[in-house]
mmCIF file of C-alpha atoms in Angstrom:
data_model
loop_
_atom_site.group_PDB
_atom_site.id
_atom_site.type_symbol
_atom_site.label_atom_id
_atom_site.label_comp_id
_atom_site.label_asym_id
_atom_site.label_seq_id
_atom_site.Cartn_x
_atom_site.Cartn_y
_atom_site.Cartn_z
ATOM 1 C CA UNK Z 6 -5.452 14.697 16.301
ATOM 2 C CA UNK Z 7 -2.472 14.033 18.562
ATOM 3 C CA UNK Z 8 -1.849 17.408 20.408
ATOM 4 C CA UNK Z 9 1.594 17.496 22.951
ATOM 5 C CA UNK Z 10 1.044 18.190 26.068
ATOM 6 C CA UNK Z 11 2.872 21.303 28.034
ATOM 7 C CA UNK Z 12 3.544 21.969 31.315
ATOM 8 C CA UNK Z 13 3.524 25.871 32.786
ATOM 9 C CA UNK Z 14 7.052 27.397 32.432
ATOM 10 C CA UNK Z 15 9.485 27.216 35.645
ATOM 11 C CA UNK Z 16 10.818 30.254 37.290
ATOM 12 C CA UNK Z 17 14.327 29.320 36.743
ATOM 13 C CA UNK Z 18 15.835 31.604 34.273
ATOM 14 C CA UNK Z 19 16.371 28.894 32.127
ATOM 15 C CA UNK Z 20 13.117 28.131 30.002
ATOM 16 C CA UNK Z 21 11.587 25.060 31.418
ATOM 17 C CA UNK Z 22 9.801 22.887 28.197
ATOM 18 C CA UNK Z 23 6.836 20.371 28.917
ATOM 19 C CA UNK Z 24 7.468 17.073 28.312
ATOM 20 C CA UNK Z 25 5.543 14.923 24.872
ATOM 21 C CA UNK Z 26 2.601 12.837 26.501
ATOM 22 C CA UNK Z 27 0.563 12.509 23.105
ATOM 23 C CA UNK Z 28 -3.319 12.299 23.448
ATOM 24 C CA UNK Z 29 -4.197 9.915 21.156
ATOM 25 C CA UNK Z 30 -1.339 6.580 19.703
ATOM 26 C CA UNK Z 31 -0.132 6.713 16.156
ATOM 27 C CA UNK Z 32 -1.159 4.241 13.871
ATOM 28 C CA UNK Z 33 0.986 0.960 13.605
ATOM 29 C CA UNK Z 34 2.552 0.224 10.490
ATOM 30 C CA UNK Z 35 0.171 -2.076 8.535
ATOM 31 C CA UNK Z 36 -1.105 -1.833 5.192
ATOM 32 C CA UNK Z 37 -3.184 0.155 2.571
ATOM 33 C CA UNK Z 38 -6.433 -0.246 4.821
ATOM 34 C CA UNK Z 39 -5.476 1.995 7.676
ATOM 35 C CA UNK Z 40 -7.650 4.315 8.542
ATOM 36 C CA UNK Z 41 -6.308 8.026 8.790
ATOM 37 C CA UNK Z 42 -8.062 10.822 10.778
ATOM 38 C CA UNK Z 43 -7.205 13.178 8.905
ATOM 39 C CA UNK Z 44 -8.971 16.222 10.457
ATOM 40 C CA UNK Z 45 -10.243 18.977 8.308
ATOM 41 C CA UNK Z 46 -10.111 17.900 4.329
ATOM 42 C CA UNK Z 47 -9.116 20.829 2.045
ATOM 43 C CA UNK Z 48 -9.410 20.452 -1.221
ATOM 44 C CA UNK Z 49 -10.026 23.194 -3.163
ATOM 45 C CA UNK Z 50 -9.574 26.423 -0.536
ATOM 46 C CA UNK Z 51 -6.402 27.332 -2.065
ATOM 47 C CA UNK Z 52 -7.678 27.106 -5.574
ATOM 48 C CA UNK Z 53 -7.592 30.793 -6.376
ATOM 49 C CA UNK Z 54 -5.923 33.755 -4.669
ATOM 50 C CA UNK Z 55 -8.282 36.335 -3.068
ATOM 51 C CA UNK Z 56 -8.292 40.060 -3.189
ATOM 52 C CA UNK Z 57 -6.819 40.650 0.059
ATOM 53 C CA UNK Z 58 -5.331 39.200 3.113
ATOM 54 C CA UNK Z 59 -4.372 39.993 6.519
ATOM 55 C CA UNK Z 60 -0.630 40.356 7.931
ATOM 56 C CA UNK Z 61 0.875 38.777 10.606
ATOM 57 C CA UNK Z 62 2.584 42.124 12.894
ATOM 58 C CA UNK Z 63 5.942 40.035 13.889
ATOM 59 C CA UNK Z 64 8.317 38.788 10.809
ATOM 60 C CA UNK Z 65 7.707 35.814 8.730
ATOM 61 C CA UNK Z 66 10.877 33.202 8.755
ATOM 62 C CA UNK Z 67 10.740 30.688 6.193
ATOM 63 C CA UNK Z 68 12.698 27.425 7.086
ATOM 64 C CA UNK Z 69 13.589 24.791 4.189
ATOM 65 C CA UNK Z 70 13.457 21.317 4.215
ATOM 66 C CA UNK Z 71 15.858 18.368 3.214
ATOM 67 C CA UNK Z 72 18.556 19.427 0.114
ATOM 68 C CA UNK Z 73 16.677 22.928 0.508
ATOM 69 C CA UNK Z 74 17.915 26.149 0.272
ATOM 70 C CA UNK Z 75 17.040 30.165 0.405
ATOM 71 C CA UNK Z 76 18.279 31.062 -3.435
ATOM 72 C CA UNK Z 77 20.109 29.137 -5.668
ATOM 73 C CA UNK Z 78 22.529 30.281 -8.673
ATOM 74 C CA UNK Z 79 23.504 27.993 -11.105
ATOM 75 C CA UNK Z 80 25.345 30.184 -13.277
ATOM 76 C CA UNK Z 81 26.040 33.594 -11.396
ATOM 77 C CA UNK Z 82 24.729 36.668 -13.032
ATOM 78 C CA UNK Z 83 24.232 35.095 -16.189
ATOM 79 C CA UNK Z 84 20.995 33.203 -15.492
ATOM 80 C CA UNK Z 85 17.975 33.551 -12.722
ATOM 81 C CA UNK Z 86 18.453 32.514 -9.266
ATOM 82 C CA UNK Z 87 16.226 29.350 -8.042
ATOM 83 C CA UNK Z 88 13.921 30.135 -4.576
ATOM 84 C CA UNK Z 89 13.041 27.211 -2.684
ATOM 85 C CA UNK Z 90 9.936 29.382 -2.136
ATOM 86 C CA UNK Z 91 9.252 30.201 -5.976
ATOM 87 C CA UNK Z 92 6.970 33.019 -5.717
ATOM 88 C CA UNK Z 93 6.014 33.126 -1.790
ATOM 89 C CA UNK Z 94 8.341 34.740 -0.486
ATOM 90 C CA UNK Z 95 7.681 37.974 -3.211
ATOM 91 C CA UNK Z 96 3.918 36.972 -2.224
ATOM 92 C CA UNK Z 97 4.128 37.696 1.528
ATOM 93 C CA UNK Z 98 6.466 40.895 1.153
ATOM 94 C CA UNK Z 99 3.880 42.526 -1.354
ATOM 95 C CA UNK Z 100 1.500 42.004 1.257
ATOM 96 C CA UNK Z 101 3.464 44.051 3.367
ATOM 97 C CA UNK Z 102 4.833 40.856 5.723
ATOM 98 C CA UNK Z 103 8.295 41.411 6.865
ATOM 99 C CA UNK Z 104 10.066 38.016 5.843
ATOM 100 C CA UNK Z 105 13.163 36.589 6.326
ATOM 101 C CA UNK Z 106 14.565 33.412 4.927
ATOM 102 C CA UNK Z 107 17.312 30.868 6.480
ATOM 103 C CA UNK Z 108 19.563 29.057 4.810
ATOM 104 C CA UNK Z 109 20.421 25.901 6.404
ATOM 105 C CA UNK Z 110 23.091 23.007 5.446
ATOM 106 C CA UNK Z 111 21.077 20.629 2.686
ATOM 107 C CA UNK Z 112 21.536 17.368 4.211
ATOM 108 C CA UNK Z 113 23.058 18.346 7.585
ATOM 109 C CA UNK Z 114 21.973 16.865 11.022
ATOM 110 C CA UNK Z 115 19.235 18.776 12.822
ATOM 111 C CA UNK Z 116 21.155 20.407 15.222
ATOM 112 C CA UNK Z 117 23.745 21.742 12.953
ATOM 113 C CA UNK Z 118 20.806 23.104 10.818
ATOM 114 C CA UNK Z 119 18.757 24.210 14.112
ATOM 115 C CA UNK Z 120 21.994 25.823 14.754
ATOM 116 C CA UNK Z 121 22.845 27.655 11.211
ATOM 117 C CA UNK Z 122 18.564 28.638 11.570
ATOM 118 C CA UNK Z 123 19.329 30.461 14.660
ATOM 119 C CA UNK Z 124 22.038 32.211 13.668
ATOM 120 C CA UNK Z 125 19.985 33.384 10.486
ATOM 121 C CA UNK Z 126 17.720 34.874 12.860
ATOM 122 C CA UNK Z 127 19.591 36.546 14.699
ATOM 123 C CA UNK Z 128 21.367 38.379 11.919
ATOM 124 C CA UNK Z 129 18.316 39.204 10.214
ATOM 125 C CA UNK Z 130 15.346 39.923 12.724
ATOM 126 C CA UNK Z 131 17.854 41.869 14.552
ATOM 127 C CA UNK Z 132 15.821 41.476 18.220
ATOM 128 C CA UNK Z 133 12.106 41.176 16.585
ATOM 129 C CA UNK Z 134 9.873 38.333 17.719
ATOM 130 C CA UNK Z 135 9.353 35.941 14.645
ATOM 131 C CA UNK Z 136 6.798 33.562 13.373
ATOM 132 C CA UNK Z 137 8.303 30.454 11.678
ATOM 133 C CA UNK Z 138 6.980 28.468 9.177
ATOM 134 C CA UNK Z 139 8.954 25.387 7.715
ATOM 135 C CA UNK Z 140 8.316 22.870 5.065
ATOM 136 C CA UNK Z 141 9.490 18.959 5.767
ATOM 137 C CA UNK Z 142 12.060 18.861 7.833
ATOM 138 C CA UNK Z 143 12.727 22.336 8.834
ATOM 139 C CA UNK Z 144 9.572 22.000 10.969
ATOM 140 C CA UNK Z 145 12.917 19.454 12.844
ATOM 141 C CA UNK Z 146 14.946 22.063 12.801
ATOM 142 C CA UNK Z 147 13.129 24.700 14.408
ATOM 143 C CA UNK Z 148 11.631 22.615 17.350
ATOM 144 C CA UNK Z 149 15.371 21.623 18.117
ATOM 145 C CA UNK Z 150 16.149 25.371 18.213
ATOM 146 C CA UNK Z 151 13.746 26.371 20.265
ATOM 147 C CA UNK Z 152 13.608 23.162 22.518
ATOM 148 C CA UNK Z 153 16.964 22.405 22.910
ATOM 149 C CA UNK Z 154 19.459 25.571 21.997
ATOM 150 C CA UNK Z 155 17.279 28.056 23.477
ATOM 151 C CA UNK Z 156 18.841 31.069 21.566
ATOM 152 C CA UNK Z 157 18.583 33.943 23.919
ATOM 153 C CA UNK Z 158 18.469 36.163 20.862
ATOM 154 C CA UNK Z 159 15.667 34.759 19.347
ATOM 155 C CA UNK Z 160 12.289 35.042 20.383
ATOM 156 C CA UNK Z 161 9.658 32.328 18.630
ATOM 157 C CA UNK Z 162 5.936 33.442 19.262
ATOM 158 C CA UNK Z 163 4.801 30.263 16.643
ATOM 159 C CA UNK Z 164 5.885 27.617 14.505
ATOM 160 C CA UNK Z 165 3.786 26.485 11.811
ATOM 161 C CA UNK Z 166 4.910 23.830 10.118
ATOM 162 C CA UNK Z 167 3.970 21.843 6.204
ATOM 163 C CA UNK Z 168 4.441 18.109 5.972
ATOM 164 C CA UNK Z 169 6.854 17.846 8.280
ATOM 165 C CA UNK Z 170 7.841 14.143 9.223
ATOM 166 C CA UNK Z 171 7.140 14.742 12.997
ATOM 167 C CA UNK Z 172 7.112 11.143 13.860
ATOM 168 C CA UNK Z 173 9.668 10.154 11.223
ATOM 169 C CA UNK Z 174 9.024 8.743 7.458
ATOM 170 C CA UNK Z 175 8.600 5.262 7.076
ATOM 171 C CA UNK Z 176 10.439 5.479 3.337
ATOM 172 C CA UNK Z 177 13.560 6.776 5.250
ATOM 173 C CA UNK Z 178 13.304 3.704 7.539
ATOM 174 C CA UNK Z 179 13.451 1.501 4.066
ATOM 175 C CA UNK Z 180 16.188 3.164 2.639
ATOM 176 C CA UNK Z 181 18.080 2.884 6.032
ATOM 177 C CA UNK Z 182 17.185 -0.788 6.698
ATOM 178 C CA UNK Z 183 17.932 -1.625 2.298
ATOM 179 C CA UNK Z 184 21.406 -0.132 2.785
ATOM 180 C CA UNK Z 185 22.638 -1.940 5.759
ATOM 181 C CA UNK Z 186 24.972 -1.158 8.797
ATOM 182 C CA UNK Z 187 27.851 -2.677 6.739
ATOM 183 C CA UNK Z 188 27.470 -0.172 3.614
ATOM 184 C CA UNK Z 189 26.134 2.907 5.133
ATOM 185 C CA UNK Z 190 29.291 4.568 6.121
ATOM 186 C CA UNK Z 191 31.175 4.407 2.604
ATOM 187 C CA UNK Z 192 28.136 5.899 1.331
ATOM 188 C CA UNK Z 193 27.752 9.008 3.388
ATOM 189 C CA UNK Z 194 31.519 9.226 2.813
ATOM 190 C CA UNK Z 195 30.570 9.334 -0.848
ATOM 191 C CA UNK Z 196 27.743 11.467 -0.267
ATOM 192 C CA UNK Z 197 29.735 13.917 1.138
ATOM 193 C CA UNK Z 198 32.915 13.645 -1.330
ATOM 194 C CA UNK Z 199 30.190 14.600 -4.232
ATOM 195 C CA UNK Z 200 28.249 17.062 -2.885
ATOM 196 C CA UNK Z 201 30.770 18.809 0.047
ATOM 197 C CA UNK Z 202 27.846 18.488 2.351
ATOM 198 C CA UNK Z 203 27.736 16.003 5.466
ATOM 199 C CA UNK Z 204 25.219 13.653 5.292
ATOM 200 C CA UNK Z 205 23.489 13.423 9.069
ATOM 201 C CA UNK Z 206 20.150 14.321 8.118
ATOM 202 C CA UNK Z 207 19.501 10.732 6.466
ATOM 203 C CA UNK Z 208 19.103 8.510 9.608
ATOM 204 C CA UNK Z 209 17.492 11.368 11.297
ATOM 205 C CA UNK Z 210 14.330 11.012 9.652
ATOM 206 C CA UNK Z 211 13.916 7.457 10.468
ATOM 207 C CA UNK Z 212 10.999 6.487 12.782
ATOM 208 C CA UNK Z 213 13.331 4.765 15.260
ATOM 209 C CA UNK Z 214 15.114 8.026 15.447
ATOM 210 C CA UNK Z 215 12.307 10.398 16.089
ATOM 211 C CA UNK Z 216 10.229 7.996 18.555
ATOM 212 C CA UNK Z 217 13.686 6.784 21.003
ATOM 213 C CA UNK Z 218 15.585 10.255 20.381
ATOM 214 C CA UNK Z 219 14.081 13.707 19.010
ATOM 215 C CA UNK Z 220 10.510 13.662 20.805
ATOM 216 C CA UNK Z 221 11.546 12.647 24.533
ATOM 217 C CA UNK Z 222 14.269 15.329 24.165
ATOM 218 C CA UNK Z 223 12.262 17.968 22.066
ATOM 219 C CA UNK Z 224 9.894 18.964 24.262
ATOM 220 C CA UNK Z 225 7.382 21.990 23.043
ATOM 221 C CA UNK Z 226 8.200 24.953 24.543
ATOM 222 C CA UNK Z 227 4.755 26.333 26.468
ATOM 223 C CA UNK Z 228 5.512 30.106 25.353
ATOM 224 C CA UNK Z 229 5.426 29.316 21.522
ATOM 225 C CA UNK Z 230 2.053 28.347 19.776
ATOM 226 C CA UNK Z 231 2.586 25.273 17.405
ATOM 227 C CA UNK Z 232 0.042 24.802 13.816
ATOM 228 C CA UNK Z 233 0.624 22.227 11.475
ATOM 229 C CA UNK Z 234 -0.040 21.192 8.222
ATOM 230 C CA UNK Z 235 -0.527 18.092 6.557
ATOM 231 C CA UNK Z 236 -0.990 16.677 2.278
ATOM 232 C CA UNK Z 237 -1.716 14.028 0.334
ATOM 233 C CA UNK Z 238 -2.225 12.198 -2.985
ATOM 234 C CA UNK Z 239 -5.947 11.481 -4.207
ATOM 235 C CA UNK Z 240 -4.307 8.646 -6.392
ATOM 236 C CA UNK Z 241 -0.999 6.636 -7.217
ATOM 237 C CA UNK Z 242 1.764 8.818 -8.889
ATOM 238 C CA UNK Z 243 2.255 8.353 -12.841
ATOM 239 C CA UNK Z 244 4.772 6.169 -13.532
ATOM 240 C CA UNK Z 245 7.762 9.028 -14.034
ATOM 241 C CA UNK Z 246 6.962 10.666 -11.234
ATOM 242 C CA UNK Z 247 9.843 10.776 -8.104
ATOM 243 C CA UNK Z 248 7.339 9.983 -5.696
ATOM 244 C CA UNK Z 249 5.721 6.718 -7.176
ATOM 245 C CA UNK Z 250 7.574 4.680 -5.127
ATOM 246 C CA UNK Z 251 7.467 5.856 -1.810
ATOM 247 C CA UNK Z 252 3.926 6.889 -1.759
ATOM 248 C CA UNK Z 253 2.996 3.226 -2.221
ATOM 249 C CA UNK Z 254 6.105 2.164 0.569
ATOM 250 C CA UNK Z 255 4.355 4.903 2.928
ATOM 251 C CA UNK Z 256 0.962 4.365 2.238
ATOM 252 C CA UNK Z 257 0.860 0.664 3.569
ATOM 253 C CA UNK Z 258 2.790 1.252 6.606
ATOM 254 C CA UNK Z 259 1.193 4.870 6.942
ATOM 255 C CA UNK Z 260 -1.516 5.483 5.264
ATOM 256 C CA UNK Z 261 -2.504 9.117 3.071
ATOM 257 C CA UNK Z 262 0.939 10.674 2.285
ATOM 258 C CA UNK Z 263 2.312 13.796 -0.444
ATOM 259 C CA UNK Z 264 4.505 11.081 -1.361
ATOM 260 C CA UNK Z 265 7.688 11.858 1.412
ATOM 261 C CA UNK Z 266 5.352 12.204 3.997
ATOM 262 C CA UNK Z 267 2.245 10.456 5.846
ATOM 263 C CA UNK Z 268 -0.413 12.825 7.097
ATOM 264 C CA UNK Z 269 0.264 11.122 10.457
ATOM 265 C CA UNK Z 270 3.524 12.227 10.745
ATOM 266 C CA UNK Z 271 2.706 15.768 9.848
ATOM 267 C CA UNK Z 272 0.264 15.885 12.859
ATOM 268 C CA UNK Z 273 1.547 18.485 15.804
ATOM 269 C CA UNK Z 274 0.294 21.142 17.782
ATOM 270 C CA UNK Z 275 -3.075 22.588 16.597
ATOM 271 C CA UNK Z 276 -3.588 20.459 13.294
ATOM 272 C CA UNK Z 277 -5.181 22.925 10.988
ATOM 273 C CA UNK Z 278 -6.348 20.134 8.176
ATOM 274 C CA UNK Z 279 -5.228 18.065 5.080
ATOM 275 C CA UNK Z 280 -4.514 19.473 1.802
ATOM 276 C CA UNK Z 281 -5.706 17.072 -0.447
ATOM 277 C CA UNK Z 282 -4.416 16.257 -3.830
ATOM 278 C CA UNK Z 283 -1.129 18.268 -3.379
ATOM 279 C CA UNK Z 284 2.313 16.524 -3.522
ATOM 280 C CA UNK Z 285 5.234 17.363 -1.602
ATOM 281 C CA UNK Z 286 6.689 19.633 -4.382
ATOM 282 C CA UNK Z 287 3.284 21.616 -5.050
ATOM 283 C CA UNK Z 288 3.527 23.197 -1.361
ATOM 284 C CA UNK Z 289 6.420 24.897 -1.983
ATOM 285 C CA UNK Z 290 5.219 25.723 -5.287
ATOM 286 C CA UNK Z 291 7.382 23.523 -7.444
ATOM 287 C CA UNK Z 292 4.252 22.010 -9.493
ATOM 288 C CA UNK Z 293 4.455 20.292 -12.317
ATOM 289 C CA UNK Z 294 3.501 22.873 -14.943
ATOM 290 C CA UNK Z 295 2.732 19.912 -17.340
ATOM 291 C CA UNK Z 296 0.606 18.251 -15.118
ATOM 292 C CA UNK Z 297 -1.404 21.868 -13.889
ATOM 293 C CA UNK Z 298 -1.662 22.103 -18.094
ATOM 294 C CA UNK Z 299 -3.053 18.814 -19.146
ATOM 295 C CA UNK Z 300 -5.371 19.259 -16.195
ATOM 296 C CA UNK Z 301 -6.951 22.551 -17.261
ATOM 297 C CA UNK Z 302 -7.271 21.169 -21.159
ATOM 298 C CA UNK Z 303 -9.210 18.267 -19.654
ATOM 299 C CA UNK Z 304 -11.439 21.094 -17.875
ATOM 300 C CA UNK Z 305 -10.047 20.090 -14.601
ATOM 301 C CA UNK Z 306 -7.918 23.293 -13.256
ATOM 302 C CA UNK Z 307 -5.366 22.827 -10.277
ATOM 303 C CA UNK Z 308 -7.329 22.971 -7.033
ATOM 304 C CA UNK Z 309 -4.041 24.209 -4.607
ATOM 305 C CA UNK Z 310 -2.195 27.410 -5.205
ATOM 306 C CA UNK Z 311 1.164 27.581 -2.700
ATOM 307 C CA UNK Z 312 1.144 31.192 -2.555
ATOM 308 C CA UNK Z 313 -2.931 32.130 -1.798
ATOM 309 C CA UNK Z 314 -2.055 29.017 0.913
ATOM 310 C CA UNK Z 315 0.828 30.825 2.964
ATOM 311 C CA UNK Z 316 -0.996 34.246 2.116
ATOM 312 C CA UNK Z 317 -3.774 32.587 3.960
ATOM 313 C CA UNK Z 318 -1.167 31.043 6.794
ATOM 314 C CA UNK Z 319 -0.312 34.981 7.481
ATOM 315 C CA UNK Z 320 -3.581 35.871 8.012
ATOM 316 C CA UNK Z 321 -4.358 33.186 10.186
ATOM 317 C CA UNK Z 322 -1.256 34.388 12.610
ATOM 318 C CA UNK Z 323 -2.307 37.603 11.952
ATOM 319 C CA UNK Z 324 -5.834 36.576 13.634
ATOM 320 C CA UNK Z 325 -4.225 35.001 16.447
ATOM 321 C CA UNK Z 326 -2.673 37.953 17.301
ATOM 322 C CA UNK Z 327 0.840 36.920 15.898
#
């Protein structure tokens, strides 16, 4: 498990952040063979929700990850809005957590997102401490808050975060290097003409980018208690599914992956284990329903359920004394 180090904070006013020295080296890109430590193995601990669970005492934020959002509506009043956390967020409030949930820009850079996180804070905590926990890359966004803009209104006691490419995704380095330097630029310019939103996320996810940029300047901050989560595949993804592709792409230069991201890259802070035989989708609850169906008529039922999992990530801040 590859832990960051921290130094003790200065007496400066301004919070002083240890600097990364990882304890153990990631694994070089090689192929299907390499070997993954993937700490503790959970594979059917989520299965079923229990009768109770503890609460955490300071509010819940829930940061989303790449083309995320809080609530979606397609079609104004006339139809259901869409959560990003379909059914978790209901989950946690009937279990008395206080939670609030950010809405960052889809596919913006980190720091504008880090940025548009801490002013969702702000408004909503109004002065409480807060736990975070993020999903892919808002796990990015909310060590750049807390690293590098420092809000003086917001007050992080931990950030747990769910496959979150800490170390950068190996598939975003291939669709990087496929494009090329030449054609890049038209297509964010297209990206953004489409969808209205800027495109700077993209290259931020590469490996390059997180190993020469985002860790030497995101330093942990020694006040704020980092968990993190990590998932994988048991086998190849059915030929349909969006993840076929890049789980094979990551799983020779990474190894075990939820098909976006390795279990490597998910690794930092206190690792708190591998969900195994959950994609990236199932942990925020966005299974596939035909999948979970044909399973049970085969007399195999679905061994992860999102919301008993971040019931169960409340109680565990709640037993840390968050």
């Amino acid at each position: 498990m590859c832990r960051p180090a921290s130094s003790a904070a200065s007496a400066a006013p301004k919070r002083q952040f240890g600097a990364y020295a990882p304890l153990c080296r990631r694994i070089a890109p090689t192929d299907a063979r390499i070997i993954t430590d993937m700490g503790r193995e959970i594979a059917d601990e989520y299965a079923q929700l229990r009768d109770s669970y503890q609460t955490p005492k300071h509010p819940i934020v829930l940061a989303h990850g790449l083309l995320g959002f809080a609530e979606l509506k397609l079609a104004g009043s006339y139809l259901p809005s869409i959560s990003y956390w379909r059914g978790i967020k209901d989950a946690l409030s009937a279990n008395r957590a206080e939670v609030i949930t950010a809405s960052v820009p889809p596919s913006g850079s980190i720091e504008k997102r880090a940025a548009k996180l801490a002013a969702d804070i702000e408004a909503q905590a109004k002065g409480k401490s807060v736990n975070i926990i993020a999903h892919s890359m808002g796990g990015l966004d909310a060590r750049y808050m807390i690293s590098q803009l420092q809000p003086a209104s917001v007050d992080v006691k931990s950030l747990t975060t769910v496959s979150t490419p800490h170390h950068g995704s190996s598939f975003a380095d291939y669709l990087i290097d496929a494009i090329g330097p030449n054609y890049l630029p038209r297509l964010y310019a297209a990206w953004e003409q489409a969808t209205g939103w800027e495109p700077g996320a993209f290259a931020e996810l590469t490996t390059r980018y997180m190993s020469d940029e985002f860790i030497p300047k995101t330093p942990d901050d020694p006040t704020v208690r980092y968990f993190s989560y990590g998932a994988m595949v048991r086998h190849r993804p059915p030929l349909l599914s969006p993840f076929r592709f890049a789980h094979r792409l990551i799983k020779e230069r990474e190894g075990p992956n939820d098909g976006l991201v390795s279990v490597e890259s998910s690794k930092w802070g206190t690792y708190k284990g591998t969900l195994v035989g959950v994609n990236h989708l199932d942990l925020i609850n966005w299974s596939n329903r035909l999948r979970f169906t044909a399973q049970r008529l085969m007399g195999h039922p679905p061994s992860f359920n999102a919301v008993a999992f971040y019931l169960d990530i409340g109680e565990m801040l709640s037993k840390e004394g968050l």
